[in-house]
Amino acid sequence: MPTAPLWLLVALQATVSAASMVVEIVAGRMLAPYVGMSLYTWTSVIAVVLAGFSAGHWWGGRLADRPGINPMVATAWALVAAAVTTALAGVALRASAEPVLSAFPQPVWGITGLTLAAFFLPSLFAGIPAPLLTQVSLSGPSRQGQALGAMFASGAIGAIVGTLLAGFVFISWLGSLWTLTTVTLVYTAGAALCFVLGKGLRIVQGASLVASAALALSSGLSKGPCTLESRYFCLQSVDVSADTSHPTRAMVIDHLVHGISAQDAPDVMFTDHAAMLDALTRLRAPSADPATFHIGGGNYALPRAFAHRGFTQTTVAEIDPAVTALAQQDFWFDPTDVRVLHMDARRALLTEDQRYDVVIGDAFTDTAVPQHLVTAEFFALIRDRLTPDGTYLMNVIDYSDRMQAVGSLVATLRGVFPVVEVWAEARRPAPGERVVMVIAAGVSETPTNSFSVPAPEQTTFAALGPGFVDQLAAAGVYLTDDYAPIDRLVGPRD
């Protein structure tokens, strides 16, 4: 059996393990424009990747036992396959998104199906080398226990290094597609080394390496769905203008529209939740120039509208500087009108002892909800940062025939605020429809139980009846920092 120095086998296994973990982290980012970034996304990614590794380890073990096989050459071909499937992961994802999500409208199955289509094969082929390389290491002059321990350790260390590189270096500086290109080239280089260590590089083997390198470069040069890929999100700026002389654009963060703005109509809201947040701020604010704090900026439609109306005390906590930059570039946001804090909203409220008349929370993005922004402890922090007559407003999306999420939020907010209202469009929703609502919490009721505002067509919104809200709260879960199952509450229906 061909042998190689133990240190080289250890280094190779560590490199393959690191590369495979980079792909796992990238998988979550690449799925986000199609299904969002949530507990379900990461659960599917981890499960599918581990399934791929397991199948690959089993297959590699079977190959290692096959009589007459050259384990270094077998490893090389596995790495070629890993390179090719990694390079094509983006293509597989784009090609399968529509048919898979149409066939499986239930989010969990849709997310799992997409992950399988794009990332199972790269993980499977990346799992094959481990038992093959371990077999080679055990045939060398080193003690078998020492060799076995070194190979196991190298896999774990490589996984740690790959995770750190993906999160702190590759995705931040290269983006998802060029990160996959880098991984593909690493696999290709590893395959070349294994071919040489096996029985020399031949024409067919060389051609396969050239092909995988070419695929890597084509993957990096292809156009992904993002206008800008930041450290946190896939950001898209989409022109939705009905008239090109009056520009209107939508900001899509991951897979959801987070705001629509028109250049010529800064005070018109184009989504129901923004229209309600805007109107309720004006109805409940104690003065004509209230101090407002916004949890999240999005396309900055609300801060822009507030500035247009003469509000001069607006603070926005937006964790992603790239979101703010895109709002300036494409959504006519003037940062001189607003104080922007590029940090997590809870941290901003903790570190700044400032009082606000209205705090506006826009934390709900489909099934992805930051748990630390929907708990009793966070709501108590907001209460402490409000003026005596201040108001907390937050949007929430829930199924009309379930309402578990909104009921839990109402139950939790009632433990902090004496008055909690729920607002929605004044119509009967269809069975199973996902309804956009805004919760208003404070010390007093809103001076009206309905209002009509452009959204962008004139739309009437109304407060849900107190008895119905009581029923929702009675069936809700009290959310705390220790227990906040918000993903389950807003997730797919049973």
Coordinates of C-alpha atoms in Angstrom, one line a residue:
M1 CA 0.0 0.0 0.0
P2 CA 1.4 3.5 -0.8
T3 CA 2.3 5.5 2.2
A4 CA 2.9 9.1 3.0
P5 CA 4.3 10.9 6.0
L6 CA 1.9 11.1 8.9
W7 CA 2.2 14.9 9.2
L8 CA 1.1 15.2 5.5
L9 CA -1.9 13.0 6.0
V10 CA -2.8 14.9 9.1
A11 CA -2.5 18.2 7.3
L12 CA -4.6 16.9 4.4
Q13 CA -7.3 15.6 6.6
A14 CA -7.4 18.9 8.6
T15 CA -7.7 20.9 5.3
V16 CA -10.5 18.7 3.9
S17 CA -12.4 19.0 7.2
A18 CA -11.9 22.8 7.3
A19 CA -13.1 23.2 3.7
S20 CA -16.2 21.1 4.4
M21 CA -17.1 23.2 7.4
V22 CA -16.7 26.3 5.4
V23 CA -19.3 24.9 2.9
E24 CA -21.7 24.2 5.9
I25 CA -21.5 27.8 7.0
V26 CA -21.9 29.1 3.5
A27 CA -24.9 26.8 3.0
G28 CA -26.9 28.8 5.6
R29 CA -26.1 32.1 3.9
M30 CA -26.9 30.8 0.4
L31 CA -30.3 29.5 1.5
A32 CA -31.3 32.8 3.1
P33 CA -32.4 34.6 -0.1
Y34 CA -34.8 31.7 -0.8
V35 CA -36.1 30.6 2.7
G36 CA -34.7 33.1 5.1
M37 CA -32.3 32.6 8.0
S38 CA -34.0 30.9 10.9
L39 CA -33.8 28.0 13.4
Y40 CA -35.3 25.8 10.7
T41 CA -32.7 26.8 8.2
W42 CA -29.7 26.0 10.4
T43 CA -31.3 22.8 11.7
S44 CA -31.8 21.6 8.1
V45 CA -28.2 22.6 7.1
I46 CA -26.6 20.8 10.1
A47 CA -28.7 17.7 9.7
V48 CA -28.1 17.4 5.9
V49 CA -24.4 18.1 6.2
L50 CA -24.0 15.6 9.0
A51 CA -26.0 13.1 7.0
G52 CA -23.7 13.7 4.0
F53 CA -20.6 13.3 6.2
S54 CA -21.9 10.0 7.7
A55 CA -22.7 8.6 4.3
G56 CA -19.3 9.6 3.0
H57 CA -17.5 8.1 6.0
W58 CA -19.4 4.8 5.4
W59 CA -18.6 4.8 1.7
G60 CA -15.0 5.6 2.4
G61 CA -14.8 2.8 4.8
R62 CA -16.2 0.4 2.2
L63 CA -13.6 1.6 -0.3
A64 CA -10.8 1.2 2.2
D65 CA -11.7 -2.5 2.6
R66 CA -11.9 -3.1 -1.1
P67 CA -9.0 -5.4 -2.2
G68 CA -6.4 -3.9 -4.4
I69 CA -7.6 -0.3 -4.1
N70 CA -5.2 2.6 -4.0
P71 CA -6.5 4.7 -1.1
M72 CA -4.6 7.9 -2.2
V73 CA -6.1 7.7 -5.7
A74 CA -9.5 7.0 -4.3
T75 CA -9.2 10.0 -2.0
A76 CA -8.1 12.1 -5.0
W77 CA -11.2 11.2 -7.0
A78 CA -13.4 11.8 -3.9
L79 CA -11.9 15.3 -3.7
V80 CA -12.5 15.9 -7.4
A81 CA -16.1 15.0 -6.9
A82 CA -16.3 17.2 -3.8
A83 CA -14.8 20.1 -5.9
V84 CA -17.3 19.7 -8.7
T85 CA -20.4 19.4 -6.5
T86 CA -19.2 22.3 -4.4
A87 CA -18.7 24.5 -7.5
L88 CA -22.2 23.5 -8.7
A89 CA -24.0 24.0 -5.4
G90 CA -25.1 27.5 -6.4
V91 CA -26.4 26.2 -9.7
A92 CA -28.2 23.4 -8.0
L93 CA -29.8 25.8 -5.5
R94 CA -31.1 28.1 -8.1
A95 CA -32.4 25.3 -10.3
S96 CA -34.2 23.5 -7.5
A97 CA -35.6 26.5 -5.6
E98 CA -38.8 26.9 -7.5
P99 CA -39.8 23.2 -8.0
V100 CA -38.8 22.3 -4.4
L101 CA -40.6 25.2 -2.7
S102 CA -43.7 24.7 -4.9
A103 CA -43.8 21.0 -4.2
F104 CA -43.2 21.5 -0.4
P105 CA -45.0 24.7 0.7
Q106 CA -44.6 23.7 4.3
P107 CA -41.4 25.6 5.4
V108 CA -39.6 22.8 7.1
W109 CA -39.8 20.4 4.2
G110 CA -39.1 23.1 1.7
I111 CA -35.9 24.2 3.5
T112 CA -34.8 20.6 4.0
G113 CA -35.4 19.8 0.3
L114 CA -33.4 22.8 -0.9
T115 CA -30.5 21.9 1.4
L116 CA -30.5 18.3 0.2
A117 CA -30.5 19.4 -3.4
A118 CA -27.5 21.7 -3.1
F119 CA -25.4 20.6 -0.2
F120 CA -25.8 16.8 0.4
L121 CA -23.4 15.7 -2.3
P122 CA -20.6 18.1 -1.4
S123 CA -20.8 16.8 2.2
L124 CA -20.9 13.2 1.1
F125 CA -17.8 13.4 -1.1
A126 CA -15.9 15.5 1.6
G127 CA -16.6 12.7 4.0
I128 CA -15.0 9.9 2.0
P129 CA -11.3 10.8 2.5
A130 CA -11.3 10.5 6.3
P131 CA -11.4 6.6 6.5
L132 CA -9.1 6.3 3.5
L133 CA -6.5 8.7 4.8
T134 CA -6.8 7.0 8.2
Q135 CA -6.1 3.6 6.6
V136 CA -2.9 5.0 5.0
S137 CA -1.8 6.5 8.3
L138 CA -2.1 3.2 10.1
S139 CA 0.1 1.5 7.5
G140 CA 3.0 3.8 8.2
P141 CA 5.8 3.4 10.7
S142 CA 4.1 5.4 13.5
R143 CA 2.3 3.7 16.3
Q144 CA -1.2 2.9 15.3
G145 CA -2.7 4.6 18.4
Q146 CA -0.7 7.7 17.8
A147 CA -1.7 7.8 14.1
L148 CA -5.4 7.2 14.9
G149 CA -5.4 10.0 17.5
A150 CA -3.7 12.4 15.2
M151 CA -6.2 11.8 12.4
F152 CA -9.2 12.2 14.7
A153 CA -7.7 15.4 16.2
S154 CA -6.9 16.8 12.7
G155 CA -10.5 16.4 11.7
A156 CA -11.7 18.3 14.8
I157 CA -9.1 21.0 14.5
G158 CA -9.8 21.5 10.8
A159 CA -13.5 21.8 11.6
I160 CA -12.8 24.5 14.1
V161 CA -10.5 26.4 11.8
G162 CA -13.0 26.1 8.9
T163 CA -15.8 27.5 11.0
L164 CA -13.7 30.5 12.2
L165 CA -12.5 31.2 8.7
A166 CA -16.0 31.0 7.2
G167 CA -17.5 33.3 9.8
F168 CA -14.7 35.9 10.2
V169 CA -12.8 35.9 7.0
F170 CA -14.2 34.2 3.8
I171 CA -17.9 35.3 3.8
S172 CA -17.1 38.7 5.2
W173 CA -14.5 39.5 2.5
L174 CA -15.2 37.2 -0.4
G175 CA -19.0 36.6 -0.3
S176 CA -20.7 33.2 -0.6
L177 CA -19.9 32.4 -4.3
W178 CA -16.1 33.3 -4.1
T179 CA -15.9 31.4 -0.8
L180 CA -17.3 28.3 -2.6
T181 CA -14.7 29.0 -5.4
T182 CA -11.9 29.0 -2.8
V183 CA -13.1 25.7 -1.3
T184 CA -13.3 24.2 -4.8
L185 CA -9.8 25.2 -5.5
V186 CA -8.6 23.8 -2.1
Y187 CA -10.3 20.4 -2.9
T188 CA -8.7 20.5 -6.4
A189 CA -5.2 21.1 -5.0
G190 CA -5.8 18.3 -2.4
A191 CA -6.8 16.0 -5.2
A192 CA -3.7 16.8 -7.2
L193 CA -1.5 16.0 -4.2
C194 CA -3.3 12.7 -3.7
F195 CA -2.9 11.7 -7.3
V196 CA 0.8 12.4 -7.1
L197 CA 1.2 10.5 -3.8
G198 CA -0.8 7.6 -5.4
K199 CA 0.8 6.6 -8.7
G200 CA 1.5 9.9 -10.5
L201 CA -0.6 12.3 -12.4
R202 CA -2.1 11.0 -15.6
I203 CA -3.9 12.7 -18.5
V204 CA -7.4 11.9 -17.4
Q205 CA -6.6 12.9 -13.8
G206 CA -5.0 16.2 -15.0
A207 CA -8.0 16.9 -17.2
S208 CA -10.4 16.4 -14.2
L209 CA -8.3 18.9 -12.1
V210 CA -8.4 21.5 -14.9
A211 CA -12.2 21.0 -15.2
S212 CA -12.8 21.4 -11.5
A213 CA -10.6 24.5 -11.4
A214 CA -12.5 26.0 -14.4
L215 CA -15.8 25.2 -12.6
A216 CA -14.6 27.0 -9.5
L217 CA -13.8 30.2 -11.4
S218 CA -17.1 30.1 -13.3
S219 CA -18.9 29.8 -10.0
G220 CA -17.1 32.8 -8.6
L221 CA -17.8 34.9 -11.7
S222 CA -21.5 33.9 -11.8
K223 CA -24.1 36.4 -10.6
G224 CA -25.8 35.6 -7.3
P225 CA -29.1 37.0 -6.0
C226 CA -27.6 39.7 -3.8
T227 CA -27.1 43.3 -4.8
L228 CA -24.8 43.3 -1.8
E229 CA -23.8 40.5 0.5
S230 CA -23.0 41.9 3.9
R231 CA -21.6 40.2 7.0
Y232 CA -25.2 39.6 8.1
F233 CA -27.6 39.5 5.2
C234 CA -28.1 39.1 1.4
L235 CA -29.3 42.6 0.4
Q236 CA -31.2 43.3 -2.8
S237 CA -32.4 46.6 -4.2
V238 CA -35.3 45.9 -6.6
D239 CA -36.9 48.5 -8.9
V240 CA -40.7 48.2 -8.5
S241 CA -41.5 51.5 -10.3
A242 CA -44.8 51.7 -12.2
D243 CA -43.5 54.8 -13.8
T244 CA -39.7 55.2 -14.4
S245 CA -39.9 58.9 -14.0
H246 CA -41.0 58.3 -10.4
P247 CA -38.6 55.8 -9.0
T248 CA -39.9 53.3 -6.4
R249 CA -37.6 50.6 -4.9
A250 CA -38.0 47.7 -2.6
M251 CA -35.2 46.5 -0.2
V252 CA -35.1 42.7 0.1
I253 CA -33.2 41.4 3.1
D254 CA -32.5 37.7 2.6
H255 CA -35.9 36.6 1.1
L256 CA -38.3 39.2 2.4
V257 CA -39.2 42.8 1.5
H258 CA -38.2 45.0 4.4
G259 CA -39.5 48.2 3.0
I260 CA -40.6 50.1 -0.2
S261 CA -39.8 53.7 -0.8
A262 CA -40.7 56.2 -3.5
Q263 CA -38.4 59.0 -4.3
D264 CA -41.2 61.5 -4.7
A265 CA -43.4 60.4 -1.8
P266 CA -41.2 60.1 1.4
D267 CA -44.3 60.2 3.7
V268 CA -46.2 57.3 2.0
M269 CA -45.8 53.8 3.4
F270 CA -46.0 50.9 0.9
T271 CA -46.6 48.1 3.4
D272 CA -49.3 47.5 6.0
H273 CA -47.0 47.2 9.0
A274 CA -45.1 50.4 8.1
A275 CA -48.3 52.3 7.6
M276 CA -49.6 51.2 11.0
L277 CA -46.3 52.0 12.7
D278 CA -46.3 55.4 11.1
A279 CA -49.9 56.3 12.0
L280 CA -49.8 54.9 15.5
T281 CA -46.6 56.9 16.3
R282 CA -48.4 60.1 15.3
L283 CA -51.6 59.1 17.2
R284 CA -49.9 58.1 20.4
A285 CA -46.9 60.5 20.5
P286 CA -47.1 63.1 23.3
S287 CA -45.7 65.9 21.2
A288 CA -45.4 67.1 17.6
D289 CA -41.7 66.3 17.6
P290 CA -41.4 63.0 19.6
A291 CA -38.1 61.3 20.4
T292 CA -38.3 57.9 18.7
F293 CA -36.1 54.8 18.8
H294 CA -36.2 52.3 15.9
I295 CA -35.3 48.7 16.3
G296 CA -33.9 48.0 12.9
G297 CA -33.5 50.3 9.9
G298 CA -34.5 48.3 6.9
N299 CA -34.8 50.7 4.0
Y300 CA -35.2 53.5 6.5
A301 CA -38.7 54.4 5.2
L302 CA -40.0 55.4 8.6
P303 CA -37.0 57.5 9.7
R304 CA -37.1 59.2 6.3
A305 CA -40.8 59.9 6.6
F306 CA -40.3 61.2 10.1
A307 CA -37.6 63.6 9.0
H308 CA -39.8 64.8 6.2
R309 CA -42.5 65.6 8.8
G310 CA -40.1 67.6 10.9
F311 CA -39.2 65.0 13.6
T312 CA -35.7 65.9 14.8
Q313 CA -35.1 63.2 17.5
T314 CA -34.9 59.9 15.7
T315 CA -32.5 57.2 16.7
V316 CA -32.1 53.9 14.7
A317 CA -30.3 50.8 16.0
E318 CA -29.3 48.9 12.8
I319 CA -26.9 46.1 13.4
D320 CA -25.7 46.0 9.8
P321 CA -23.8 49.0 8.4
A322 CA -24.4 47.7 4.9
V323 CA -28.1 48.1 5.3
T324 CA -27.7 51.8 6.1
A325 CA -25.3 52.3 3.2
L326 CA -27.7 50.7 0.8
A327 CA -30.5 52.9 2.1
Q328 CA -28.4 55.9 1.4
Q329 CA -27.4 54.7 -2.0
D330 CA -30.8 53.5 -3.4
F331 CA -33.5 54.6 -1.0
W332 CA -33.0 58.4 -0.7
F333 CA -32.2 58.2 3.0
D334 CA -30.2 61.2 4.4
P335 CA -28.2 60.1 7.5
T336 CA -27.8 63.7 8.7
D337 CA -31.5 63.6 9.7
V338 CA -31.1 60.6 12.0
R339 CA -28.8 59.3 14.7
V340 CA -27.8 55.8 13.6
L341 CA -26.3 53.2 16.0
H342 CA -24.7 50.2 14.3
M343 CA -25.3 47.7 17.1
D344 CA -27.8 45.3 18.4
A345 CA -30.9 47.2 19.6
R346 CA -30.9 45.5 23.1
R347 CA -27.3 46.4 23.6
A348 CA -28.0 50.0 22.5
L349 CA -30.9 50.4 25.0
L350 CA -28.8 48.8 27.7
T351 CA -25.8 51.1 27.2
E352 CA -27.6 54.4 26.6
D353 CA -29.6 55.8 29.5
Q354 CA -31.9 57.9 27.2
R355 CA -35.7 58.3 27.3
Y356 CA -37.9 58.0 24.2
D357 CA -41.5 58.9 23.5
V358 CA -42.0 56.0 21.1
V359 CA -39.9 52.8 20.6
I360 CA -40.7 51.0 17.3
G361 CA -39.8 47.3 17.0
D362 CA -39.7 45.7 13.6
A363 CA -38.2 42.4 14.6
F364 CA -40.5 39.9 12.8
T365 CA -39.2 38.6 9.5
D366 CA -41.3 35.6 8.5
T367 CA -40.1 32.6 10.7
A368 CA -36.9 34.4 11.8
V369 CA -37.4 36.4 14.9
P370 CA -34.6 37.4 17.3
Q371 CA -35.6 35.7 20.5
H372 CA -33.8 38.3 22.7
L373 CA -36.1 41.0 21.4
V374 CA -39.4 39.4 22.3
T375 CA -39.0 38.6 26.0
A376 CA -40.3 40.0 29.2
E377 CA -36.9 41.2 30.2
F378 CA -36.5 43.1 26.9
F379 CA -39.9 44.6 27.2
A380 CA -39.1 45.8 30.8
L381 CA -35.9 47.4 29.4
I382 CA -38.0 49.2 26.8
R383 CA -40.4 50.4 29.6
D384 CA -37.5 51.8 31.5
R385 CA -36.3 53.7 28.4
L386 CA -39.7 55.2 27.7
T387 CA -41.0 58.6 28.9
P388 CA -44.0 58.4 31.4
D389 CA -46.5 58.5 28.6
G390 CA -44.4 56.6 26.1
T391 CA -45.4 53.8 23.7
Y392 CA -43.9 50.7 22.4
L393 CA -45.0 49.6 18.9
M394 CA -44.0 46.3 17.3
N395 CA -45.1 44.4 14.2
V396 CA -46.0 40.7 14.3
I397 CA -47.0 38.2 11.6
D398 CA -49.1 35.3 12.5
Y399 CA -51.6 32.8 11.1
S400 CA -55.2 33.9 11.3
D401 CA -56.4 30.5 12.5
R402 CA -53.7 30.1 15.2
M403 CA -52.5 33.4 16.6
Q404 CA -50.1 31.8 19.0
A405 CA -47.3 34.2 18.5
V406 CA -49.4 37.4 18.9
G407 CA -51.2 35.9 21.9
S408 CA -47.8 35.1 23.5
L409 CA -46.5 38.6 22.9
V410 CA -49.7 40.2 24.3
A411 CA -49.5 37.9 27.4
T412 CA -45.8 38.9 27.9
L413 CA -46.3 42.6 27.3
R414 CA -49.3 42.7 29.7
G415 CA -46.8 41.7 32.4
V416 CA -44.9 44.9 31.7
F417 CA -47.5 47.5 30.4
P418 CA -51.0 48.2 31.7
V419 CA -52.5 48.7 28.2
V420 CA -51.8 46.4 25.2
E421 CA -53.6 46.8 21.9
V422 CA -53.5 44.7 18.6
W423 CA -54.0 46.5 15.3
A424 CA -54.6 45.0 11.9
E425 CA -56.3 45.8 8.6
A426 CA -60.1 46.2 9.1
R427 CA -61.2 43.1 7.2
R428 CA -61.8 39.4 7.9
P429 CA -58.7 37.4 6.9
A430 CA -59.0 34.2 4.9
P431 CA -58.6 30.9 6.8
G432 CA -54.9 30.2 7.3
E433 CA -53.8 33.6 6.0
R434 CA -50.7 35.1 7.5
V435 CA -51.8 38.4 9.0
V436 CA -49.6 41.5 9.6
M437 CA -50.4 43.2 12.9
V438 CA -49.0 45.9 15.1
I439 CA -49.0 45.7 18.9
A440 CA -49.2 49.0 20.8
A441 CA -48.2 48.9 24.5
G442 CA -48.2 51.7 27.0
V443 CA -50.0 53.4 29.9
S444 CA -53.0 54.6 27.9
E445 CA -55.2 53.6 25.0
T446 CA -55.0 55.0 21.5
P447 CA -57.4 57.9 21.1
T448 CA -59.2 56.1 18.3
N449 CA -60.1 52.5 17.4
S450 CA -59.6 52.9 13.7
F451 CA -57.8 55.1 11.1
S452 CA -57.3 55.2 7.4
V453 CA -54.0 56.0 5.7
P454 CA -52.3 55.3 2.3
A455 CA -50.5 52.0 2.2
P456 CA -50.1 53.0 -0.6
E457 CA -53.9 52.8 -1.4
Q458 CA -56.1 54.2 1.2
T459 CA -56.5 51.4 3.8
T460 CA -58.4 51.3 7.0
F461 CA -56.9 49.7 10.1
A462 CA -58.6 48.9 13.4
A463 CA -57.9 47.7 16.9
L464 CA -59.0 44.1 17.6
G465 CA -61.8 43.8 20.2
P466 CA -60.6 43.6 23.8
G467 CA -62.4 40.3 24.4
F468 CA -60.7 38.7 21.4
V469 CA -57.3 40.0 22.6
D470 CA -58.1 38.6 26.1
Q471 CA -58.7 35.1 24.5
L472 CA -55.4 35.4 22.6
A473 CA -53.4 36.3 25.7
A474 CA -55.0 33.5 27.7
A475 CA -53.7 30.9 25.2
G476 CA -50.3 32.5 24.9
V477 CA -46.9 31.6 26.3
Y478 CA -45.1 33.9 28.6
L479 CA -41.8 34.6 26.9
T480 CA -38.6 35.1 29.0
D481 CA -34.9 35.1 28.3
D482 CA -34.9 31.5 29.6
Y483 CA -37.8 30.3 27.5
A484 CA -38.9 32.0 24.3
P485 CA -40.0 29.4 21.7
I486 CA -40.9 32.1 19.2
D487 CA -39.6 30.1 16.2
R488 CA -42.1 27.4 17.0
L489 CA -44.9 29.9 17.6
V490 CA -44.5 31.7 14.2
G491 CA -43.3 28.6 12.4
P492 CA -45.1 26.2 10.1
R493 CA -48.6 25.1 11.1
D494 CA -49.2 21.5 12.3

